Coordinates of C-alpha atoms in Angstrom, one line a residue:
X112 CA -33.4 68.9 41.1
X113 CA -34.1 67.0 38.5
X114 CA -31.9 68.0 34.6
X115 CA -33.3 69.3 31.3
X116 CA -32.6 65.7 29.9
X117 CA -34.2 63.9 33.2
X118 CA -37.3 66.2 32.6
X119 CA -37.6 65.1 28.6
X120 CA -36.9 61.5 28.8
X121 CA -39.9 59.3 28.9
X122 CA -40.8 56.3 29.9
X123 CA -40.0 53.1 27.4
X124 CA -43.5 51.2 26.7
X125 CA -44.1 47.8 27.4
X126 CA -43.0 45.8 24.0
X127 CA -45.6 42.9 24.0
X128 CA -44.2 40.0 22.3
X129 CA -46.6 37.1 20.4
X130 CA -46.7 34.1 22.0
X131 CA -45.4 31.7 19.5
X132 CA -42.5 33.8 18.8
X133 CA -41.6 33.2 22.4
X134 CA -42.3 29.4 22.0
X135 CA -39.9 29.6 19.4
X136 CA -37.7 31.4 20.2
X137 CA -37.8 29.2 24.4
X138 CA -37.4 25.8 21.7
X139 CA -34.5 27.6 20.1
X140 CA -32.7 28.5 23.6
X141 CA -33.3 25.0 24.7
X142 CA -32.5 23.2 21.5
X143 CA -29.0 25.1 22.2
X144 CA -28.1 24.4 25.5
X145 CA -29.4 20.8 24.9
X146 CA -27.0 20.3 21.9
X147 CA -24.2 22.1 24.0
X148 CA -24.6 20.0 27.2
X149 CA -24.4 17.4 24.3
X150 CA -21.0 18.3 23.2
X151 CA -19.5 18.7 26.5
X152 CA -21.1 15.3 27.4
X153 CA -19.1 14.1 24.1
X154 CA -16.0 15.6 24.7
X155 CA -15.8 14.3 28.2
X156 CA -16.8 10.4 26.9
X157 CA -14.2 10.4 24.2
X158 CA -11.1 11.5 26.1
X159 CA -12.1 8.3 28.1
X160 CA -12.3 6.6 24.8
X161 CA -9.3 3.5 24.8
X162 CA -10.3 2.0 21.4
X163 CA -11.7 2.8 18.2
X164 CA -14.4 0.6 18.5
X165 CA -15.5 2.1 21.3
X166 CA -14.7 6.0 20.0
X167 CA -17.2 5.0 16.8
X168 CA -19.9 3.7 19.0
X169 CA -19.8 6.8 21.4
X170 CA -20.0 9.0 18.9
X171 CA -23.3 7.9 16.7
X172 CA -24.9 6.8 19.8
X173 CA -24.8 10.5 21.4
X174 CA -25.3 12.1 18.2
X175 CA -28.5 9.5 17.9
X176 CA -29.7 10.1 21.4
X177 CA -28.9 13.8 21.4
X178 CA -29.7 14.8 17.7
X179 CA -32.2 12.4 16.4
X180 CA -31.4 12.3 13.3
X181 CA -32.7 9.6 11.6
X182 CA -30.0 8.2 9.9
X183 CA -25.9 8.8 10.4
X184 CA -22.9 7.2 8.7
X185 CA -19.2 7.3 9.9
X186 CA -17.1 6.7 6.8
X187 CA -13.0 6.5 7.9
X188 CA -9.9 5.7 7.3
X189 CA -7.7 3.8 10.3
X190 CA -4.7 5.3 9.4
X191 CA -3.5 8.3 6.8
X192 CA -2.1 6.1 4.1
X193 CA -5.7 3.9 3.9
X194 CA -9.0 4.8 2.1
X195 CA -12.3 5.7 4.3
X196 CA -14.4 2.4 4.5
X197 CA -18.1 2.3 6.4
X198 CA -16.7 1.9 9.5
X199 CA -19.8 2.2 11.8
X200 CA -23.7 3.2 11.0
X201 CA -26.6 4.0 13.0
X202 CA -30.3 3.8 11.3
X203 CA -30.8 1.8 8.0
X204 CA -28.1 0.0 6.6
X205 CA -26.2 1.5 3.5
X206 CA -24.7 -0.4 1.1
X207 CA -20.9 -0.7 1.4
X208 CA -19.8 -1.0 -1.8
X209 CA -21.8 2.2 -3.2
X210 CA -20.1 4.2 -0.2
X211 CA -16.5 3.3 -1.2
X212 CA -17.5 4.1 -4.6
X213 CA -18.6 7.9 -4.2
X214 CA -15.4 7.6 -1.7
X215 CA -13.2 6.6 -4.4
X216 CA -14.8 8.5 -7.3
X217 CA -15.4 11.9 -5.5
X218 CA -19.0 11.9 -6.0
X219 CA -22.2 13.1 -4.4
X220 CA -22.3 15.3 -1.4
X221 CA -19.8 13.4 -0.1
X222 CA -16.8 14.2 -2.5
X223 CA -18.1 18.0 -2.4
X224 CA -17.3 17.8 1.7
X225 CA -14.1 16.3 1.4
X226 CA -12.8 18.4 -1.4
X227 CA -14.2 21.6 0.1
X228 CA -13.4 20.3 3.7
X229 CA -16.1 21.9 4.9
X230 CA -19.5 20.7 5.9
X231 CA -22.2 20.3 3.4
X232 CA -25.9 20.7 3.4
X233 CA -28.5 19.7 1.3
X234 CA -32.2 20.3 2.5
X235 CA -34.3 19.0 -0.7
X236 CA -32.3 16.1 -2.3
X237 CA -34.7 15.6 -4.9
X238 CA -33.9 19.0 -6.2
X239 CA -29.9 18.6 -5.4
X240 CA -28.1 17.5 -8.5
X241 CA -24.5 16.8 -6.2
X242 CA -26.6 13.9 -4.6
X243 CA -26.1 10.7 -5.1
X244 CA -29.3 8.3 -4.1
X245 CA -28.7 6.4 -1.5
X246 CA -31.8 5.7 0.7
X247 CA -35.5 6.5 -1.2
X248 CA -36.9 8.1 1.9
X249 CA -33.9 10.9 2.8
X250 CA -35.2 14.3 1.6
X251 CA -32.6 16.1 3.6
X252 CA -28.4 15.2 4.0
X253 CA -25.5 16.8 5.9
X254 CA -21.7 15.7 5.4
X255 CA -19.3 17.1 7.7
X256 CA -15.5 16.5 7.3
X257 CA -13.7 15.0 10.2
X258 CA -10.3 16.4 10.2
X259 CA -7.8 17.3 12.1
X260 CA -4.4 19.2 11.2
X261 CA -5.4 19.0 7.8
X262 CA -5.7 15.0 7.9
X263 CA -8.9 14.3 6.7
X264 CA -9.8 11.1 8.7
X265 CA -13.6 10.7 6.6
X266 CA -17.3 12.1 7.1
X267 CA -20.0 11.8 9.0
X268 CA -23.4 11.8 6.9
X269 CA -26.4 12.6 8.3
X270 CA -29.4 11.9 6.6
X271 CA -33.1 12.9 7.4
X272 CA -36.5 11.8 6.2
X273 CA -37.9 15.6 6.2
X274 CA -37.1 18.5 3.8
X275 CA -35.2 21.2 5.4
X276 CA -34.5 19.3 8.7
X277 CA -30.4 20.8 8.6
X278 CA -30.2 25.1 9.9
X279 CA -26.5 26.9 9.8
X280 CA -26.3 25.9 13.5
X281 CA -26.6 21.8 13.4
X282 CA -23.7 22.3 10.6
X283 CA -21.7 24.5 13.3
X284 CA -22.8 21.6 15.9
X285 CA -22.0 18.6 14.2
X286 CA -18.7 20.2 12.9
X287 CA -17.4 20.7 16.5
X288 CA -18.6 17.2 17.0
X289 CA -16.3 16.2 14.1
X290 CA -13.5 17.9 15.7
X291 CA -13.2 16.1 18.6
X292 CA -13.5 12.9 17.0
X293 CA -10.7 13.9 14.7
X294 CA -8.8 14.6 17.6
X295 CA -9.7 11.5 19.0
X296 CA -8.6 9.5 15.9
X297 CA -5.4 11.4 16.0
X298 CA -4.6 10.8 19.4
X299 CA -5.4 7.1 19.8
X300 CA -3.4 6.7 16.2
X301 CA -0.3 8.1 17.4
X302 CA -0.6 6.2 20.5
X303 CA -0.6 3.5 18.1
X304 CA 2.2 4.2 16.3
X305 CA 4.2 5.2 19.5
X306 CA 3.2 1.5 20.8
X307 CA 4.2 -0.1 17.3
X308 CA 7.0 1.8 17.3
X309 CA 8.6 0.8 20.6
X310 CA 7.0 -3.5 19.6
X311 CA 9.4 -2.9 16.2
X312 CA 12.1 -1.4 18.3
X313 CA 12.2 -4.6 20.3
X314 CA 11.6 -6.9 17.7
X315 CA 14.6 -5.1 15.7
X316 CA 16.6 -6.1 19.0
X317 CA 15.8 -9.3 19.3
X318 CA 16.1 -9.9 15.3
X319 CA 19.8 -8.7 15.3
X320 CA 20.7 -10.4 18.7
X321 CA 19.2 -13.9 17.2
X322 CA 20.6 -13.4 14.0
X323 CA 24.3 -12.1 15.8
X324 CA 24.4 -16.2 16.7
X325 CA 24.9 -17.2 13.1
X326 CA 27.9 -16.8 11.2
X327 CA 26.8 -17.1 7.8
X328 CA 25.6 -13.8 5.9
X329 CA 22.9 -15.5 4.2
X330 CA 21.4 -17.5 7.0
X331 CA 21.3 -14.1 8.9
X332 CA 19.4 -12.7 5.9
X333 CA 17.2 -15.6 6.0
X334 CA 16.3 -14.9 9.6
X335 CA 15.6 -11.4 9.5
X336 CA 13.9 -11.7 6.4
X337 CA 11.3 -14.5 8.3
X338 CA 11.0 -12.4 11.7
X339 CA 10.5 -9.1 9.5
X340 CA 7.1 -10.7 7.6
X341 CA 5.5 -12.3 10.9
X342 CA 5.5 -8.3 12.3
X343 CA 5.2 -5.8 9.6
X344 CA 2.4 -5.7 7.1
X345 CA 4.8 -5.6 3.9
X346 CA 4.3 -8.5 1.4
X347 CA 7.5 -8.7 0.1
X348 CA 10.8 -8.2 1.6
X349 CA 14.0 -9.1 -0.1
X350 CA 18.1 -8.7 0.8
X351 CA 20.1 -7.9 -2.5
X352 CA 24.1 -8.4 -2.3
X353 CA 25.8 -5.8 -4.0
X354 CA 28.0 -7.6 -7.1
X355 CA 28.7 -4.1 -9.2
X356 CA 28.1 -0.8 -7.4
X357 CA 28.3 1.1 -11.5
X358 CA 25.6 -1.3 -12.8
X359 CA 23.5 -1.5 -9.6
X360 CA 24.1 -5.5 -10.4
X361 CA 22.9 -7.7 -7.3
X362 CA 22.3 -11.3 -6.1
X363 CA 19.1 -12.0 -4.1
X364 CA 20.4 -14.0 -1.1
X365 CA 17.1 -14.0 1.2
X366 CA 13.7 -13.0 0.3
X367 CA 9.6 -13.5 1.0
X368 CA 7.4 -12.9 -2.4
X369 CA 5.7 -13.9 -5.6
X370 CA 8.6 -12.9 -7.5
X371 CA 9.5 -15.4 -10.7
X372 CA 12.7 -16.5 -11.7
X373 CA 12.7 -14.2 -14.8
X374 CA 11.5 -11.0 -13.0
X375 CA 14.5 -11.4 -9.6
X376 CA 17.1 -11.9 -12.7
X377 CA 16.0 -8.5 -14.2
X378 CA 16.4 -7.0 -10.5
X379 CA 19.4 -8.7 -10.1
X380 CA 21.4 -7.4 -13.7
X381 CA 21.0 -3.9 -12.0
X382 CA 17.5 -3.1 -13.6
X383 CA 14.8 -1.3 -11.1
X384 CA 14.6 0.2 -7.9
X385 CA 17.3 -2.1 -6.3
X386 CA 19.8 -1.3 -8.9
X387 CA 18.8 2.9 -8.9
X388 CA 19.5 2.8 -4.9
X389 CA 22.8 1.0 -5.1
X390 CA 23.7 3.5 -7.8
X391 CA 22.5 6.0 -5.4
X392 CA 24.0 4.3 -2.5
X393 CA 20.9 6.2 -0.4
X394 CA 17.6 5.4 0.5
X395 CA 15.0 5.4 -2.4
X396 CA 11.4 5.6 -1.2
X397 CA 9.2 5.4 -4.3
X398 CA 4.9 5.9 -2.5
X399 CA 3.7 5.0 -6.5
X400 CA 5.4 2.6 -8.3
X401 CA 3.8 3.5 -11.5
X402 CA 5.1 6.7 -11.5
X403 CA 8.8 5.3 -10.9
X404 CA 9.9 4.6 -15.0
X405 CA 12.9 2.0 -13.6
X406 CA 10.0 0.0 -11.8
X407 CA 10.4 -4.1 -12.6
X408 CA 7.0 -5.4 -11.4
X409 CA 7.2 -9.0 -9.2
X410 CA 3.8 -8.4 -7.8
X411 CA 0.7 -7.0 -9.5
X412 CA -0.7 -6.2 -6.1
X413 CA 2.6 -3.9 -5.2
X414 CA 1.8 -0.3 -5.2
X415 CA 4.9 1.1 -3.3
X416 CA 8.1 0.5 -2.6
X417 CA 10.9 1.4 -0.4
X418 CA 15.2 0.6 -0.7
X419 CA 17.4 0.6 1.6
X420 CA 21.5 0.4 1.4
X421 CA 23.2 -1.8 3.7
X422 CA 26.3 0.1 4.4
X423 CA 29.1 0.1 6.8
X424 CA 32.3 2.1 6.9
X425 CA 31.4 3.4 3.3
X426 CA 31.3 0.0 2.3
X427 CA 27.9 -0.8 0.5
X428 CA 27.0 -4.2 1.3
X429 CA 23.3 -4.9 -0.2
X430 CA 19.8 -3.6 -0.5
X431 CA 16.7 -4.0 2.3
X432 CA 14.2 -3.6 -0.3
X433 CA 10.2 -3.6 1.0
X434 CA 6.7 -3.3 -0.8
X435 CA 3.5 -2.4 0.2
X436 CA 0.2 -3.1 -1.9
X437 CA -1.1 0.5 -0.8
X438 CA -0.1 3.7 -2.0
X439 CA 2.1 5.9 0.0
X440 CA 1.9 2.6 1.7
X441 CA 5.2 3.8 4.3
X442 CA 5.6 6.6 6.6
X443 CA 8.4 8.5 8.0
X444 CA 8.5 6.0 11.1
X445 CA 8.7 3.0 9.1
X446 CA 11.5 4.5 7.0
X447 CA 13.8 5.7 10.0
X448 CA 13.0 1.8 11.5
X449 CA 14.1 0.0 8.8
X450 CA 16.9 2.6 8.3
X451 CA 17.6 1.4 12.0
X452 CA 17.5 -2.7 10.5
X453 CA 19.8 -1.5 7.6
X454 CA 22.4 -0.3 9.9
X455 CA 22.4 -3.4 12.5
X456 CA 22.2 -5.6 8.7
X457 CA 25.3 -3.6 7.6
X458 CA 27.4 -4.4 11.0
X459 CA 26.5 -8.3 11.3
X460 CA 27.5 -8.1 7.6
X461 CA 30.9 -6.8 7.9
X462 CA 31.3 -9.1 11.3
X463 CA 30.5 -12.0 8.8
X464 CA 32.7 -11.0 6.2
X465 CA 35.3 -10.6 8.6
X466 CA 35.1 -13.8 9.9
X467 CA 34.7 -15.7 6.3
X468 CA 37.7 -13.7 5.6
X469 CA 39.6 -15.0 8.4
X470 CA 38.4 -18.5 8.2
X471 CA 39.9 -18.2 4.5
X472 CA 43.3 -16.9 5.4
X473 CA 43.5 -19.8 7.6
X474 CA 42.6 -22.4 4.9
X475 CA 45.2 -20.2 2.5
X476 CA 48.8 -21.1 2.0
X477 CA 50.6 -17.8 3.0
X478 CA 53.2 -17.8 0.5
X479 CA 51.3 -18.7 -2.6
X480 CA 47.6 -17.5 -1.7
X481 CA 46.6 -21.0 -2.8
X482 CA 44.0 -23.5 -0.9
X483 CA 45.9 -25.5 1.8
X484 CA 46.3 -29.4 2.3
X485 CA 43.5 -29.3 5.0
X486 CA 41.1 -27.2 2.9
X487 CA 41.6 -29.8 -0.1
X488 CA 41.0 -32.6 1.5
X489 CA 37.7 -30.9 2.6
X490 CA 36.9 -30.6 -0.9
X491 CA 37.5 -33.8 -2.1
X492 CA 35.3 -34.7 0.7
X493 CA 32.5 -32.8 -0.6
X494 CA 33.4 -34.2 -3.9
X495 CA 32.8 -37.6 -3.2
X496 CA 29.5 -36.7 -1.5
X497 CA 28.6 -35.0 -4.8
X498 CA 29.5 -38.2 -6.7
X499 CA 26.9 -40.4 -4.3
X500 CA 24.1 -38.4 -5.5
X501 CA 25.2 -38.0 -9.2
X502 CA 27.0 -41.0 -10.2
X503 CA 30.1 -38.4 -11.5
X504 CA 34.0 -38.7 -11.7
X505 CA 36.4 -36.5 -11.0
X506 CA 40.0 -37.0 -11.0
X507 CA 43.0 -35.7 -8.7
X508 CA 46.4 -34.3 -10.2
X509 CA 49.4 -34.1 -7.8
X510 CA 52.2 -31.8 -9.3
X511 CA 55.9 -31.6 -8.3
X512 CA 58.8 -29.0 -10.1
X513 CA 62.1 -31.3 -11.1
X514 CA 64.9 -30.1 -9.6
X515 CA 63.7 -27.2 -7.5
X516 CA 66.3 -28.2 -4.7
X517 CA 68.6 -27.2 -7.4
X518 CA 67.2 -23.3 -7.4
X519 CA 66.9 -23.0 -3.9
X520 CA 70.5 -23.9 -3.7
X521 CA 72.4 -22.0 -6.4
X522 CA 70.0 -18.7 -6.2
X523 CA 68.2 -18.8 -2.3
X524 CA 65.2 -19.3 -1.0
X525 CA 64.0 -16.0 -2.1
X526 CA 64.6 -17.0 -5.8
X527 CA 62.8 -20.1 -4.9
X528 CA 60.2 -18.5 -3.1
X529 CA 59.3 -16.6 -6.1
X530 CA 59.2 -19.2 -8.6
X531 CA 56.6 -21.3 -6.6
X532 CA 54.4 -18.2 -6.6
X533 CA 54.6 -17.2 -10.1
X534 CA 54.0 -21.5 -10.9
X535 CA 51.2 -21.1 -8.8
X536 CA 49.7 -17.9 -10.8
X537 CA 50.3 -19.7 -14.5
X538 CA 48.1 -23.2 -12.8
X539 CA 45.1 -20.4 -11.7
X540 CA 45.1 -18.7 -14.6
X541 CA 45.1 -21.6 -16.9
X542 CA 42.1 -23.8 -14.8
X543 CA 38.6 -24.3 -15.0
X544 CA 36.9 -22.0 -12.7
X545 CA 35.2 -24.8 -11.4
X546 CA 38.7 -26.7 -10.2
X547 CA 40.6 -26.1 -6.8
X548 CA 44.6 -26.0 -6.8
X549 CA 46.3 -26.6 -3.2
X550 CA 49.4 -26.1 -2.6
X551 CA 50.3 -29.9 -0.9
X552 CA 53.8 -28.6 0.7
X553 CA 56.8 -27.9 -0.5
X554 CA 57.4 -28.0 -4.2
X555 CA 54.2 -30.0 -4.6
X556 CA 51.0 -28.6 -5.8
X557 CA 47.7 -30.9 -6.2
X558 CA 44.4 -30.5 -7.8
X559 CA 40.9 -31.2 -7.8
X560 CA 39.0 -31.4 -11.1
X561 CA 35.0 -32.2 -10.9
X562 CA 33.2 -33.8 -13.8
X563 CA 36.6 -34.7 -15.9
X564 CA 37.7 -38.2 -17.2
X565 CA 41.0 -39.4 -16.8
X566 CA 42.0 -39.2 -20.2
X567 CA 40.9 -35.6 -20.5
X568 CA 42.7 -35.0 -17.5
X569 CA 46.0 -35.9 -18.8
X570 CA 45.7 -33.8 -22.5
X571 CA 45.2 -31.1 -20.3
X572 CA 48.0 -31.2 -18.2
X573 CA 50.4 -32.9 -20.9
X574 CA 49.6 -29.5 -22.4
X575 CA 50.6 -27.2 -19.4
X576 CA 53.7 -29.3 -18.3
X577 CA 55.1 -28.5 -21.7
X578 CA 53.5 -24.5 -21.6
X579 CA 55.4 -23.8 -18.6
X580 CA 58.7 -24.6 -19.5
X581 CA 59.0 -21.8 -21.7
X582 CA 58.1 -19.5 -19.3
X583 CA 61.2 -17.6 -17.6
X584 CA 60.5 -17.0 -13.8
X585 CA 62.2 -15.7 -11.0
X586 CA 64.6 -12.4 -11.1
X587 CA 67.0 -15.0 -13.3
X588 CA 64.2 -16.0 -16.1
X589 CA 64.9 -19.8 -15.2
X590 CA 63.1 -22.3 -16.9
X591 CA 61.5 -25.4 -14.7
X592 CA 59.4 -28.2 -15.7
X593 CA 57.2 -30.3 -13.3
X594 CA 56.0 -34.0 -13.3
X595 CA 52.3 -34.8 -12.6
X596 CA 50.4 -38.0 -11.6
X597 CA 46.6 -38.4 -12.1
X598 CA 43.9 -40.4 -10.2
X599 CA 40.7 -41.0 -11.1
X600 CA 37.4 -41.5 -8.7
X601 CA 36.3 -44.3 -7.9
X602 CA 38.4 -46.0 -10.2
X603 CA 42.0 -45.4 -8.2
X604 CA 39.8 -45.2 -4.9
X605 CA 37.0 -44.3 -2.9
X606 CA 39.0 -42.0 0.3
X607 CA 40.9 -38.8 -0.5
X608 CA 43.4 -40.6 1.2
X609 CA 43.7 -43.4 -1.3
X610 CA 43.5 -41.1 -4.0
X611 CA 46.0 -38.8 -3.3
X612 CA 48.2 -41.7 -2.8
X613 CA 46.9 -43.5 -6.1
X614 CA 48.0 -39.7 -7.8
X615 CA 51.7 -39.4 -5.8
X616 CA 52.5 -43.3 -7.1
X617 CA 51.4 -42.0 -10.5
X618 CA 53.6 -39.0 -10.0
X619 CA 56.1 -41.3 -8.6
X620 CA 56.1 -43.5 -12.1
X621 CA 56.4 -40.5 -14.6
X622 CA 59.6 -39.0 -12.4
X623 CA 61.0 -42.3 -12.6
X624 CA 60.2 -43.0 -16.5
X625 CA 61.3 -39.1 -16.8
X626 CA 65.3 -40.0 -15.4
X627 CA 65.3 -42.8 -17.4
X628 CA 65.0 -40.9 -20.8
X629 CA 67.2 -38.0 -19.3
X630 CA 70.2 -40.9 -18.5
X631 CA 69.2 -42.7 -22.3
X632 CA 70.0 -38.9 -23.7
X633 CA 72.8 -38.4 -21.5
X634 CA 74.9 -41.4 -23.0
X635 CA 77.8 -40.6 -25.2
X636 CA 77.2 -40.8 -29.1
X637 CA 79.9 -42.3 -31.3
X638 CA 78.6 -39.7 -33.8
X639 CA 78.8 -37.0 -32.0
X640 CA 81.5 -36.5 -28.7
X641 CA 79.3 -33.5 -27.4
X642 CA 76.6 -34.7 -24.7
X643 CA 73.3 -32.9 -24.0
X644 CA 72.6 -31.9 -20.7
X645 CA 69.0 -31.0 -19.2

């Protein structure tokens, strides 16, 4: 039996629908699934995608074939720290240099879609006072962001030559179509950071193990310095050697750059960046340079800069300092790399150190500190090569106490021991920075004095032979006095050999003129019974 409500309800009538509403409304339904088939097609073709090249061709040709639009424009940026640039186009040419500038001023519909980050439409330019003219037949422009996690990689413009040729739903389609090229971009950049970072990895490895051969700081400087700028994109690259950690005072010792003679000595006295990390003793990573007030400029093209200390075992070494002519021009991978370089600079360094000090020690006389016979005879060597491509003199000075036997004898070799040193102390303090003093053996010193004329040679030590003897030394303040003989290059000789022999004869003939006026003193005076004895 049929209810009360069964019985009431009647029958729903026949809704007749016009026929171009259902055209429309079939186009609409089709236009849909045509544009979705589109994007799946898309999505499918771009993970596939191995280059960008082929990711930016991809992409306009479906949105061509599959949109129709009349025009389109990919404007991007290859990486996060560079500008967007016209990087592909399909329709009429635009002119590049009126794209970068609405990029780089913010203008038109453009600058509204990236500051927004949403897409924009504009379906009557004419009337549109956000657009910029590009093309004189587009009456209608869309810009849609492509971004992904908030890295805007550029736009895609799309530009029509019919008024209101853009609904809600292209926006919404072309949008998703911006998506997965953002993704795309994202993906295939950190593969290529993943491969660059594994290349610099390697090249890091092969730089310290090549530059592990050499012994000399500076050289290995050199090297990495040369391998660095054949694989990194930095223009300049310099190694700083800490002089005064308080002053941030350095000493460029390997570098690749414009920079002049006048701007490196500013760097060098402690001023800029290099001087603020070695104050810092941390890395300093400046992405603006003109917003750094300590900034010495060597390049006009530099925009950022990063310092790194080279430190091992708390001891700070030098600077790796690197510049980039664009902004933010470093990211957090090249920072933790070149961290990496700092760290492998900062071991070879101490290695070198070690072994300069070693080689040192060897060339030292262990009592005294002074050079050794073998490391003056080096010098002189070097000397006389000097002299052959400057036509100078130099002269040779061989030193030896009187009557140190004497001392060694009546208060040990202890007392003795400490009277050479202390001699040797009141000769360094009272040279020319620019002489060497040996200790030749024994009681004997010798040393090498560049650019000095006899004559000036022997008012100089005249005046310390008669300085020291009123010097007390030792534990007993005892009183010595030394004899000395000069020789002169190339007058006395042209081989250490000879000249060290030319200075021992000349030593030879003041001892013997000394004993003579000792044993004239020493004679007994009628005048006076009481003899003087020295």
């Amino acid at each position: 039996m049929p209810t009360n409500n069964e019985k009431k309800a009647k029958p729903i009538k026949k809704i007749k629908v016009p026929g171009r509403w259902f055209r429309h409304y079939k186009k609409l339904t089709s236009n849909l699934s045509k544009k979705r088939k589109l994007l799946l097609e898309l999505s499918l073709e771009l993970v596939n995608c191995t280059n960008k090249e082929e990711l930016y061709e991809t992409c306009l040709r479906k949105l061509q074939e599959g949109l129709g639009y009349d025009n389109a424009y990919l404007l991007l940026r290859e990486s996060p720290r560079e500008k967007m640039r016209l990087i592909a186009y399909r329709g009429e040419k635009v002119d590049e240099e009126e794209a970068r500038r609405v990029i780089d001023h913010g203008i038109g519909l453009t600058g509204r879609a990236i500051k927004c980050k949403k897409p924009v439409i504009s379906n009557d330019v004419t009337k549109d006072p956000y657009y910029v003219k590009g093309n004189d037949k587009t009456l209608s422009e869309m810009v849609v962001p492509v971004m992904c996690d908030e890295i805007i990689w550029g736009v895609l413009i799309i530009d029509s030559h019919k008024k209101d040729a853009f609904i809600k739903l292209d926006a919404q389609i072309v949008q998703v179509f911006c998506n997965y090229l953002a993704s795309a971009l994202t993906r295939l950049y950190q593969l290529e950071r993943l491969k660059y970072k594994s290349n610099m990895e390697s090249a890091i490895l092969d730089i310290v193990t090549k530059a592990a051969r050499e012994k000399h700081i500076e050289k290995i400087c050199q090297d990495v310095v040369k391998e660095l700028s054949k694989m990194t994109r930095f223009t300049q690259i310099y190694i700083l050697k800490t002089l005064d950690e308080t002053t941030g005072a350095s000493q460029l010792i390997a570098g690749r750059g414009p920079g002049s003679f006048d701007e490196m000595s500013q760097i060098e006295s402690g001023r800029g960046l290099v001087g603020k990390t070695i104050r810092a003793r941390k890395t300093l990573y400046f992405p603006d340079v003109s917003q750094a007030p300590e900034y010495v400029e060597v390049d006009q093209k530099t925009k950022s800069e990063l310092d790194i200390p080279i430190i091992h075992e708390d001891k700070l070494y030098g600077v790796l300092s690197l510049e980039s002519p664009e902004l933010d021009g470093f990211d957090q991978g090249d920072i933790e790399l070149m961290e990496i370089l700092a760290k492998h600079l900062g071991v070879l360094w101490a290695y070198s150190d070690l072994l300069e000090k070693t080689k040192r020690e060897a060339l030292k006389d262990p009592l005294t500190g002074l050079w050794n016979r073998r490391h003056f005879y080096d010098c002189v060597s070097k000397e006389m090569d000097r002299h052959k491509r400057q036509n100078d003199t130099f002269c040779i000075v061989m030193v030896d106490l009187s009557k140190f036997k004497e001392i060694n004898d009546t208060y040990g070799h202890s007392e003795g021991d400490k009277v050479l040193i202390q001699v040797g102390n009141f000769l360094m303090q009272r040279i020319r920075s620019s002489d060497i003093l040996a200790r030749y053996g024994g009681d004997e010193f010798v040393a090498l004095l560049p650019h000095t004329q006899k004559a000036d040679a022997q008012i100089a030590w005249s005046r310390l032979a008669n300085e020291i003897q009123r010097i007390p030394l030792g534990d007993h303040g005892l009183h010595i006095s030394f004899e000395y003989g000069i020789a002169s290059y190339p007058e006395d000789g042209t081989r250490a050999s000879d000249l060290i022999k030319a200075a021992d004869e000349a030593l030879y003939i003041q001892k013997r003129t000394q004993k003579k006026v000792l044993r004239a003193e020493s004679r007994p005076n009628p005048n006076n019974q009481r003899a003087t004895h020295l």
